[in-house]
GROMACS .gro file of C-alpha atoms in nm:
model
   47
    1MET     CA    1   0.355   0.249   1.694
    2ASN     CA    2   0.723   0.160   1.708
    3GLN     CA    3   0.696   0.088   2.082
    4ASN     CA    4   0.423  -0.166   2.010
    5ILE     CA    5   0.632  -0.348   1.750
    6ASN     CA    6   0.931  -0.360   1.985
    7TYR     CA    7   0.712  -0.482   2.270
    8ILE     CA    8   0.555  -0.759   2.062
    9GLY     CA    9   0.902  -0.871   1.949
   10MET     CA   10   1.018  -0.891   2.311
   11VAL     CA   11   0.705  -1.085   2.409
   12ASN     CA   12   0.773  -1.330   2.127
   13LEU     CA   13   1.122  -1.378   2.268
   14LEU     CA   14   0.971  -1.437   2.614
   15ARG     CA   15   0.739  -1.699   2.464
   16ARG     CA   16   1.037  -1.876   2.311
   17LEU     CA   17   1.224  -1.869   2.641
   18GLN     CA   18   0.914  -2.003   2.813
   19SER     CA   19   0.877  -2.288   2.563
   20THR     CA   20   1.237  -2.395   2.622
   21GLY     CA   21   1.184  -2.391   2.998
   22LEU     CA   22   1.425  -2.107   3.073
   23VAL     CA   23   1.148  -1.879   3.205
   24SER     CA   24   0.830  -1.975   3.388
   25ARG     CA   25   0.490  -1.849   3.272
   26LYS     CA   26   0.458  -1.635   3.584
   27GLU     CA   27   0.801  -1.480   3.527
   28ALA     CA   28   0.725  -1.415   3.161
   29ARG     CA   29   0.402  -1.235   3.248
   30ARG     CA   30   0.580  -1.016   3.503
   31ILE     CA   31   0.856  -0.931   3.257
   32ALA     CA   32   0.602  -0.853   2.985
   33ALA     CA   33   0.411  -0.618   3.215
   34ARG     CA   34   0.731  -0.437   3.309
   35LEU     CA   35   0.842  -0.410   2.946
   36ARG     CA   36   0.504  -0.267   2.850
   37ALA     CA   37   0.538   0.001   3.116
   38GLU     CA   38   0.899   0.082   3.027
   39THR     CA   39   0.848   0.098   2.650
   40GLY     CA   40   0.520   0.286   2.665
   41ALA     CA   41   0.346   0.028   2.446
   42ASP     CA   42  -0.031   0.058   2.440
   43VAL     CA   43  -0.117  -0.297   2.332
   44ILE     CA   44  -0.202  -0.574   2.575
   45PHE     CA   45  -0.015  -0.883   2.466
   46TYR     CA   46   0.100  -1.143   2.717
   47PRO     CA   47   0.303  -1.461   2.681
   0.00000   0.00000   0.00000
């Protein structure tokens, strides 16, 4: 479950970056997918 908590925290950070205009929605989704694969999270949660 720890991987899921870490993943959700990183996705929240991506959402914040997206809201400030530093990351596009498309970029954020790609990063989130890669983070999910790397962390082994089993939740589906996209920015």
